[in-house]
Amino acid sequence: MTSGLSGLEDAINKALGPAADIANAYVFFSVPIGSAQLPVLVIWLVVVSLAMTLGFGFINVRGLAQAVRITRGQYADAMSKGEVSQFGALSTALAGTLGLGSVAGVAVAISIGGAGAMVWMTLTGFFGMTVKLAECALAVKYRTIGADGVVNGGPMHYIPVAFDRIRLRPIGMVLAIFFSVSTVLASTSVFQVNQSFVQVRAVTGLQSPLVFGVIFALAVGLVIVGGMRSIARVCTRLVPLLIIAYFLSVATILIAHAGAIPGVISRALSEAFDFRAIIGGGFAALVVGVQRAAYAGESGLGSAPIAHAAAKTDEPISEGLVSLIEPFVTVVIVCNLTALAILTSGVAMPKGIGGIEIASAAFSTVSPWFAPLLAVMVALLAYKTVLGWSYYGERTFCWLFGEGKMRRNAFRLGYLTALAVAPTLTVGEAIRFLDAMMFAMSVPNTIALLLLVPELRRDLASYYTRIVRRASTVVPAQEVAAA
């Protein structure tokens, strides 16, 4: 039996390796700058994020307080259309973003780009908040709601609208199809399940990735069978618990190595802005920092808007503001905590060691029992991330092939099968394949966002005039929600 499983795992790895190579060659097409190769798509995402942040007057800062008020239910209206509360939509989106990209992905970034990658991750996450607002607001604005109450929204709905503004709707439809296919492929979450297995194997000694994958898939299947409402119900309980648990764990590490924190921050800033190294071709910190931040926060990729589209609100900008919290938590806070924990611990990061193994070594510097604790958190992080991405994949699948219970069940069966075999992939193959699919999603999405910026500016101004300023004149919350 063991030899049979091993043969199947080898066959899967051999099949995926070439596919990952081809996907990366196209998606991460690079241009030579000095002695370095700079991916064009990475720079594109930075430019779009920076331009939109400036264009919207740093709404990522100005809108955070309002985002918190909305999330707390201050403007909630039970009569609004949608499937789940705005907090439920945020929790589901956080489930998809706050995963191993914030743990193992950060470790990978530091091992490749050094401490400077931490700074570029933070800046990318900060500017990406505005992009997140734009895509999530548009997802609500152009969503569709079926007769059964099932919501379908996301970039595949507003990409054709954006291109219709310049009379190129057929091209928009082609790009929406491209986005949907990429999302379905990316939703397999191979990196999440793979890294979860690596940590569980290190702690428990479990050697069969297929056995782990089958158990994991069954646990996911018990939730996704109930659709968005079931996923949101689990995520609203699991996400806050995991954030608190991870924060306390990392805080313990930072307290134990408090003396090293100032030096780490100084080194990170020095390496990030060492322009002599950058001019000489030292782009590693910048490139890997941006890539990991985009992976962790998913700003511009178009995935999270699919979850936000299901929120119970008739104000698209309202949900856009709520979405600001997402990259702020996942990248600006959690990724920095992870980076500080790893760098202050002083663990070695030799070539060939996986991301989660670096994080585990950092946790173990405080106490041996921290490694099992990380294993539990990693498994839960992967679990909730897979739940979120199952919804993204299902919604894009149904946009491509039509709604209906049979189609939804067909996707879920295929998705669970992919999860079962995901742990058999190597770290390199898993991360390269997922990166390629996720970043491919960003191309049509960011183009559509730029085309719809004038429309978004008008919507944002209207929202603040009708809702925020009106609320500041002490109008009762019930009247504001009904506005």
Coordinates of C-alpha atoms in Angstrom, one line a residue:
M1 CA 0.0 0.0 0.0
T2 CA 2.8 2.4 0.9
S3 CA 4.7 1.8 -2.3
G4 CA 1.4 2.3 -4.3
L5 CA 0.9 5.7 -2.6
S6 CA 4.5 6.7 -3.2
G7 CA 4.1 5.8 -6.9
L8 CA 0.9 7.9 -7.2
E9 CA 2.6 10.8 -5.4
D10 CA 5.6 10.7 -7.8
A11 CA 3.3 10.7 -10.8
I12 CA 1.4 13.7 -9.5
N13 CA 4.6 15.6 -8.8
K14 CA 6.0 14.8 -12.3
A15 CA 2.7 16.0 -13.9
L16 CA 2.5 19.3 -12.0
G17 CA 6.2 20.2 -12.3
P18 CA 6.1 21.1 -16.1
A19 CA 2.7 22.8 -15.7
A20 CA 4.1 25.0 -13.0
D21 CA 7.2 25.8 -15.1
I22 CA 5.0 26.9 -18.1
A23 CA 2.6 29.0 -15.9
N24 CA 5.5 30.8 -14.2
A25 CA 7.3 31.5 -17.4
Y26 CA 4.2 33.5 -18.7
V27 CA 2.8 35.0 -15.6
F28 CA 6.2 36.1 -14.1
F29 CA 7.7 37.3 -17.3
S30 CA 10.8 39.3 -16.3
V31 CA 12.9 42.0 -17.8
P32 CA 16.6 42.3 -17.0
I33 CA 17.7 45.3 -14.9
G34 CA 21.4 45.2 -14.1
S35 CA 22.1 41.7 -13.0
A36 CA 18.6 41.0 -11.7
Q37 CA 15.4 39.8 -13.4
L38 CA 12.4 42.0 -12.4
P39 CA 8.9 40.5 -13.0
V40 CA 6.8 43.0 -14.9
L41 CA 3.6 42.0 -13.1
V42 CA 5.1 42.7 -9.7
I43 CA 5.9 46.3 -10.6
W44 CA 2.5 46.7 -12.2
L45 CA 0.8 45.8 -8.9
V46 CA 2.9 48.3 -7.0
V47 CA 2.2 51.1 -9.6
V48 CA -1.6 50.4 -9.5
S49 CA -1.7 50.3 -5.7
L50 CA 0.3 53.5 -5.3
A51 CA -1.6 55.4 -8.0
M52 CA -5.0 54.4 -6.6
T53 CA -3.9 55.4 -3.1
L54 CA -2.9 58.8 -4.2
G55 CA -5.9 59.2 -6.5
F56 CA -8.3 58.4 -3.6
G57 CA -6.6 60.7 -1.2
F58 CA -5.2 58.0 1.1
I59 CA -8.7 56.6 1.8
N60 CA -6.8 53.6 3.3
V61 CA -6.0 55.8 6.2
R62 CA -9.1 58.1 6.3
G63 CA -11.6 55.3 6.0
L64 CA -10.3 52.9 8.6
A65 CA -12.3 54.3 11.5
Q66 CA -15.5 54.2 9.4
A67 CA -14.6 50.6 8.4
V68 CA -14.5 49.6 12.1
R69 CA -17.9 51.2 12.8
I70 CA -19.5 49.4 9.9
T71 CA -18.0 46.1 10.9
R72 CA -19.4 46.5 14.4
G73 CA -22.9 46.7 12.9
Q74 CA -23.5 50.5 13.4
Y75 CA -25.0 50.8 9.9
A76 CA -26.5 47.3 9.7
D77 CA -30.0 47.0 8.0
A78 CA -31.8 43.7 8.2
M79 CA -33.7 44.5 5.0
S80 CA -30.5 44.8 2.9
K81 CA -29.9 42.3 0.2
G82 CA -27.2 39.6 0.6
E83 CA -26.4 36.3 2.2
V84 CA -24.3 37.1 5.3
S85 CA -23.5 40.0 7.6
Q86 CA -20.7 42.4 6.7
F87 CA -18.7 40.9 9.5
G88 CA -19.4 37.5 8.1
A89 CA -18.3 38.5 4.7
L90 CA -15.1 40.0 6.1
S91 CA -14.4 36.9 8.2
T92 CA -14.8 34.7 5.1
A93 CA -12.5 37.0 3.1
L94 CA -10.0 37.0 6.0
A95 CA -10.3 33.2 6.1
G96 CA -9.1 33.2 2.5
T97 CA -6.3 35.7 3.0
L98 CA -5.1 35.2 6.6
G99 CA -3.4 31.9 6.0
L100 CA 0.0 30.3 5.6
G101 CA 1.0 33.2 3.4
S102 CA 1.3 35.2 6.6
V103 CA 3.4 32.5 8.2
A104 CA 5.3 30.2 5.8
G105 CA 5.2 32.8 3.0
V106 CA 6.8 35.4 5.2
A107 CA 9.6 33.0 6.2
V108 CA 10.2 32.2 2.5
A109 CA 10.4 36.0 1.7
I110 CA 13.0 36.6 4.5
S111 CA 15.0 33.6 3.5
I112 CA 15.3 34.9 -0.1
G113 CA 15.2 38.7 0.3
G114 CA 16.6 39.2 3.8
A115 CA 15.2 41.5 6.5
G116 CA 14.5 44.2 3.9
A117 CA 11.6 42.1 2.5
M118 CA 9.7 42.8 5.7
V119 CA 9.6 46.6 4.8
W120 CA 8.5 46.0 1.2
M121 CA 5.8 43.6 2.4
T122 CA 4.5 46.3 4.8
L123 CA 4.4 49.1 2.1
T124 CA 2.8 46.8 -0.4
G125 CA 0.1 45.8 2.1
F126 CA -0.5 49.5 3.1
F127 CA -1.0 50.7 -0.5
G128 CA -2.9 47.6 -1.4
M129 CA -5.7 48.6 1.0
T130 CA -7.0 51.1 -1.5
V131 CA -7.1 48.5 -4.3
K132 CA -9.0 46.2 -2.0
L133 CA -11.6 48.9 -1.3
A134 CA -12.1 49.4 -5.0
E135 CA -12.6 45.8 -6.0
C136 CA -14.8 44.9 -3.1
A137 CA -17.1 47.9 -3.7
L138 CA -17.5 47.0 -7.3
A139 CA -18.2 43.4 -6.4
V140 CA -21.2 44.4 -4.4
K141 CA -22.3 47.0 -7.0
Y142 CA -22.4 44.5 -9.9
R143 CA -23.3 41.3 -8.1
T144 CA -26.3 39.1 -9.1
I145 CA -28.7 37.4 -6.7
G146 CA -30.5 34.3 -7.8
A147 CA -34.1 33.4 -7.1
D148 CA -32.8 31.1 -4.3
G149 CA -31.0 34.0 -2.7
V150 CA -27.5 32.7 -3.7
V151 CA -25.2 35.7 -4.5
N152 CA -22.6 35.7 -7.3
G153 CA -20.3 38.6 -7.5
G154 CA -16.7 39.4 -8.2
P155 CA -14.4 40.7 -10.9
M156 CA -16.0 38.3 -13.5
H157 CA -19.1 40.6 -13.2
Y158 CA -17.5 44.0 -13.4
I159 CA -14.6 43.3 -15.8
P160 CA -17.1 43.2 -18.8
V161 CA -18.7 46.4 -17.5
A162 CA -15.4 48.1 -17.3
F163 CA -14.5 47.3 -20.9
D164 CA -18.0 48.2 -22.0
R165 CA -17.1 51.8 -20.9
I166 CA -14.6 51.9 -23.7
R167 CA -16.8 49.9 -26.1
L168 CA -14.7 46.7 -25.8
R169 CA -17.1 44.5 -24.0
P170 CA -16.2 41.3 -26.0
I171 CA -12.6 41.7 -24.9
G172 CA -13.9 42.2 -21.3
M173 CA -15.9 38.9 -21.6
V174 CA -12.7 37.1 -22.7
L175 CA -10.8 38.5 -19.8
A176 CA -13.6 37.7 -17.3
I177 CA -13.4 34.1 -18.5
F178 CA -9.6 34.1 -18.1
F179 CA -10.0 35.4 -14.6
S180 CA -12.6 32.8 -13.7
V181 CA -10.5 29.9 -15.0
S182 CA -7.4 31.2 -13.1
T183 CA -9.5 31.5 -9.9
V184 CA -10.8 27.9 -10.2
L185 CA -7.3 26.6 -10.6
A186 CA -5.9 28.8 -7.8
S187 CA -8.7 27.7 -5.5
T188 CA -7.0 24.3 -5.0
S189 CA -4.9 25.9 -2.2
V190 CA -2.1 23.4 -2.7
F191 CA 0.4 25.5 -0.7
Q192 CA -1.9 25.8 2.3
V193 CA -2.5 22.0 2.5
N194 CA 1.0 21.1 1.7
Q195 CA 2.6 23.3 4.4
S196 CA 0.0 22.1 6.9
F197 CA 1.0 18.5 6.2
V198 CA 4.7 19.4 6.6
Q199 CA 4.2 20.8 10.1
V200 CA 1.8 18.0 11.2
R201 CA 4.3 15.4 9.9
A202 CA 7.2 17.0 11.9
V203 CA 5.1 16.9 15.1
T204 CA 3.2 13.6 14.8
G205 CA 5.4 11.5 12.5
L206 CA 2.5 11.0 10.0
Q207 CA 4.3 10.0 6.8
S208 CA 1.5 9.6 4.2
P209 CA 0.5 12.9 2.6
L210 CA -2.5 11.2 0.9
V211 CA -3.9 10.0 4.2
F212 CA -3.6 13.5 5.6
G213 CA -5.1 15.0 2.4
V214 CA -8.2 12.7 2.6
I215 CA -8.8 13.6 6.2
F216 CA -8.4 17.3 5.5
A217 CA -10.7 17.1 2.5
L218 CA -13.4 15.3 4.5
A219 CA -13.3 18.0 7.2
V220 CA -13.6 20.7 4.5
G221 CA -16.5 18.9 2.8
L222 CA -18.6 18.9 6.0
V223 CA -18.7 22.8 5.9
I224 CA -18.7 23.7 2.2
V225 CA -21.8 21.5 1.6
G226 CA -23.8 24.2 3.3
G227 CA -22.6 27.0 1.0
M228 CA -21.7 30.6 1.9
R229 CA -23.8 30.7 5.0
S230 CA -22.2 27.6 6.5
I231 CA -18.7 28.8 5.5
A232 CA -19.3 32.3 7.1
R233 CA -20.7 30.8 10.2
V234 CA -17.5 28.7 10.8
C235 CA -15.2 31.6 9.8
T236 CA -16.8 34.2 12.1
R237 CA -15.9 31.9 15.0
L238 CA -12.6 30.6 13.8
V239 CA -10.9 33.7 12.4
P240 CA -11.0 35.9 15.5
L241 CA -9.9 33.0 17.7
L242 CA -6.9 32.2 15.4
I243 CA -5.9 35.9 15.3
I244 CA -5.9 36.2 19.1
A245 CA -4.1 32.8 19.5
Y246 CA -1.4 33.7 16.9
F247 CA -0.9 37.2 18.4
L248 CA -0.4 35.8 21.9
S249 CA 2.1 33.2 20.6
V250 CA 4.1 35.7 18.6
A251 CA 4.0 38.1 21.5
T252 CA 5.6 35.5 23.7
I253 CA 8.4 35.1 21.3
L254 CA 9.0 38.8 20.9
I255 CA 9.0 39.3 24.7
A256 CA 11.6 36.5 25.0
H257 CA 13.8 38.2 22.4
A258 CA 12.8 41.8 23.1
G259 CA 16.4 43.0 23.1
A260 CA 16.9 42.0 19.5
I261 CA 13.9 44.0 18.2
P262 CA 15.5 47.4 17.7
G263 CA 18.4 45.8 15.8
V264 CA 16.1 43.8 13.5
I265 CA 14.0 46.9 12.6
S266 CA 17.2 48.9 11.9
R267 CA 18.6 46.1 9.7
A268 CA 15.3 45.8 7.8
L269 CA 15.1 49.5 7.0
S270 CA 18.8 49.6 6.0
E271 CA 18.5 46.6 3.7
A272 CA 15.2 47.7 2.2
F273 CA 16.5 51.1 1.2
D274 CA 20.1 50.2 0.3
F275 CA 19.8 51.9 -3.1
R276 CA 23.4 51.1 -4.0
A277 CA 22.5 47.4 -3.7
I278 CA 19.3 47.9 -5.7
I279 CA 21.0 49.8 -8.5
G280 CA 23.6 47.0 -8.6
G281 CA 20.8 44.5 -9.2
G282 CA 19.9 43.6 -5.6
F283 CA 16.1 43.5 -6.1
A284 CA 15.6 40.3 -4.1
A285 CA 14.1 42.1 -1.0
L286 CA 11.8 44.3 -3.1
V287 CA 10.6 41.6 -5.5
V288 CA 10.0 38.8 -3.0
G289 CA 8.5 41.3 -0.5
V290 CA 5.9 42.5 -3.0
Q291 CA 5.1 39.0 -4.1
R292 CA 4.6 37.7 -0.6
A293 CA 2.5 40.7 0.4
A294 CA 0.3 40.3 -2.6
Y295 CA 0.0 36.6 -1.8
A296 CA -0.8 37.3 1.8
G297 CA -3.2 40.2 1.4
E298 CA -4.5 39.4 -2.1
S299 CA -5.0 43.0 -2.9
G300 CA -5.7 43.4 -6.7
L301 CA -5.9 39.6 -7.2
G302 CA -9.7 39.7 -7.3
S303 CA -10.4 36.8 -4.9
A304 CA -11.7 38.5 -1.8
P305 CA -14.3 40.5 -3.6
I306 CA -16.1 37.3 -4.3
A307 CA -16.7 36.8 -0.6
H308 CA -17.4 40.5 0.1
A309 CA -20.1 40.4 -2.7
A310 CA -22.3 38.3 -0.4
A311 CA -22.5 40.9 2.3
K312 CA -25.9 42.2 3.4
T313 CA -25.7 45.8 2.3
D314 CA -27.2 48.0 -0.3
E315 CA -24.2 50.4 -0.1
P316 CA -21.2 49.1 -2.2
I317 CA -18.8 51.6 -0.8
S318 CA -19.7 50.5 2.7
E319 CA -18.4 47.0 2.0
G320 CA -15.4 48.5 0.2
L321 CA -14.5 50.3 3.4
V322 CA -15.0 47.1 5.5
S323 CA -12.5 45.4 3.2
L324 CA -9.8 47.9 4.2
I325 CA -9.4 45.9 7.4
E326 CA -8.4 42.8 5.5
P327 CA -4.9 43.7 4.2
F328 CA -4.3 45.8 7.2
V329 CA -4.6 42.8 9.5
T330 CA -3.1 40.2 7.2
V331 CA 0.0 42.1 5.9
V332 CA 0.6 45.2 8.0
I333 CA 0.0 43.5 11.3
V334 CA 0.3 39.6 11.0
C335 CA 3.1 39.5 8.4
N336 CA 5.2 42.0 10.5
L337 CA 4.6 40.0 13.6
T338 CA 5.8 36.8 11.9
A339 CA 8.8 38.5 10.4
L340 CA 9.8 40.0 13.7
A341 CA 9.4 36.6 15.5
I342 CA 11.6 34.9 12.9
L343 CA 14.3 37.6 12.7
T344 CA 14.6 38.2 16.5
S345 CA 14.9 34.5 17.2
G346 CA 18.0 34.3 15.1
V347 CA 17.2 30.9 13.5
A348 CA 19.3 29.8 10.6
M349 CA 17.7 29.8 7.2
P350 CA 19.7 27.5 5.0
K351 CA 18.8 26.9 1.3
G352 CA 16.3 24.1 0.8
I353 CA 14.4 24.5 4.0
G354 CA 10.7 25.1 3.7
G355 CA 8.9 28.2 4.9
I356 CA 6.9 26.5 7.7
E357 CA 10.0 24.8 9.0
I358 CA 11.7 28.2 9.5
A359 CA 8.7 29.5 11.4
S360 CA 8.6 26.3 13.5
A361 CA 12.3 26.7 14.4
A362 CA 11.6 30.3 15.5
F363 CA 8.7 29.2 17.7
S364 CA 10.8 26.4 19.2
T365 CA 13.4 28.9 20.5
V366 CA 11.0 29.8 23.3
S367 CA 9.8 26.4 24.2
P368 CA 9.7 22.9 22.7
W369 CA 6.0 22.7 23.0
F370 CA 5.6 25.7 20.8
A371 CA 6.2 23.6 17.7
P372 CA 3.1 21.4 18.4
L373 CA 1.1 24.6 19.1
L374 CA 2.2 26.0 15.7
A375 CA 1.2 22.7 14.1
V376 CA -2.4 23.1 15.4
M377 CA -2.5 26.8 14.3
V378 CA -1.1 26.0 10.9
A379 CA -3.6 23.2 10.3
L380 CA -6.5 25.6 11.3
L381 CA -5.1 28.4 9.2
A382 CA -4.9 26.2 6.2
Y383 CA -8.4 24.8 7.0
K384 CA -10.1 28.2 7.1
T385 CA -8.2 29.4 4.1
V386 CA -9.3 26.4 2.1
L387 CA -12.9 27.1 3.1
G388 CA -12.7 30.7 1.8
W389 CA -11.1 29.6 -1.5
S390 CA -13.6 26.9 -2.0
Y391 CA -16.2 29.6 -2.2
Y392 CA -14.1 31.6 -4.7
G393 CA -13.7 28.6 -6.9
E394 CA -17.3 27.6 -6.7
R395 CA -18.6 31.1 -7.6
T396 CA -16.3 31.5 -10.6
F397 CA -17.1 27.9 -11.7
C398 CA -20.8 28.7 -11.6
W399 CA -20.3 32.0 -13.4
L400 CA -18.6 30.0 -16.2
F401 CA -21.0 27.0 -16.4
G402 CA -24.2 28.3 -14.8
E403 CA -25.9 28.1 -11.4
G404 CA -27.7 25.1 -10.0
K405 CA -27.3 22.5 -7.3
M406 CA -25.8 19.9 -9.6
R407 CA -23.1 22.2 -10.9
R408 CA -22.2 23.4 -7.3
N409 CA -21.9 19.8 -6.2
A410 CA -19.8 18.9 -9.2
F411 CA -17.3 21.6 -8.3
R412 CA -17.3 20.6 -4.7
L413 CA -16.5 17.0 -5.5
G414 CA -13.6 18.0 -7.8
Y415 CA -12.4 20.5 -5.2
L416 CA -12.3 18.0 -2.4
T417 CA -10.5 15.5 -4.7
A418 CA -7.8 18.2 -5.4
L419 CA -7.4 18.8 -1.7
A420 CA -6.9 15.1 -1.0
V421 CA -3.9 15.0 -3.3
A422 CA -2.5 18.5 -2.6
P423 CA -0.2 17.3 0.3
T424 CA 1.8 15.1 -2.2
L425 CA 3.2 18.2 -3.9
T426 CA 6.6 19.5 -3.0
V427 CA 6.9 23.0 -1.5
G428 CA 8.5 24.4 -4.6
E429 CA 5.9 23.1 -7.0
A430 CA 3.0 24.0 -4.7
I431 CA 4.1 27.6 -4.2
R432 CA 5.1 28.2 -7.8
F433 CA 1.9 26.8 -9.2
L434 CA -0.3 28.7 -6.8
D435 CA 1.6 32.0 -7.3
A436 CA 1.2 31.8 -11.0
M437 CA -2.5 31.2 -10.9
M438 CA -3.2 33.8 -8.2
F439 CA -1.1 36.5 -10.0
A440 CA -2.7 35.7 -13.3
M441 CA -6.0 36.7 -11.8
S442 CA -4.7 40.2 -11.1
V443 CA -4.1 41.2 -14.8
P444 CA -7.7 41.5 -16.0
N445 CA -8.9 42.6 -12.5
T446 CA -6.5 45.6 -12.1
I447 CA -7.1 46.8 -15.7
A448 CA -10.9 46.8 -14.9
L449 CA -10.3 48.7 -11.7
L450 CA -8.4 51.5 -13.4
L451 CA -11.1 51.8 -16.1
L452 CA -13.7 52.2 -13.3
V453 CA -11.8 54.7 -11.1
P454 CA -13.9 57.7 -12.2
E455 CA -17.1 55.8 -11.3
L456 CA -15.7 54.8 -7.9
R457 CA -14.7 58.3 -7.1
R458 CA -18.2 59.5 -7.7
D459 CA -19.6 56.6 -5.6
L460 CA -17.2 57.3 -2.8
A461 CA -18.1 61.0 -2.7
S462 CA -21.8 60.2 -2.7
Y463 CA -21.5 57.7 0.1
Y464 CA -19.6 60.2 2.4
T465 CA -22.1 62.9 1.6
R466 CA -25.2 60.8 2.2
I467 CA -24.0 58.5 5.1
V468 CA -20.9 59.6 6.9
R469 CA -21.5 63.3 7.1
R470 CA -25.1 62.8 7.9
A471 CA -24.2 60.4 10.7
S472 CA -21.8 63.0 12.1
T473 CA -24.8 65.3 12.8
V474 CA -26.1 62.8 15.3
V475 CA -28.8 61.2 13.2
P476 CA -30.0 58.0 14.9
A477 CA -28.3 54.9 13.6
Q478 CA -31.6 53.3 12.4
E479 CA -32.3 56.3 10.1
V480 CA -28.8 56.2 8.7
A481 CA -29.0 52.5 8.0
A482 CA -32.3 53.0 6.1
A483 CA -30.9 55.8 4.0

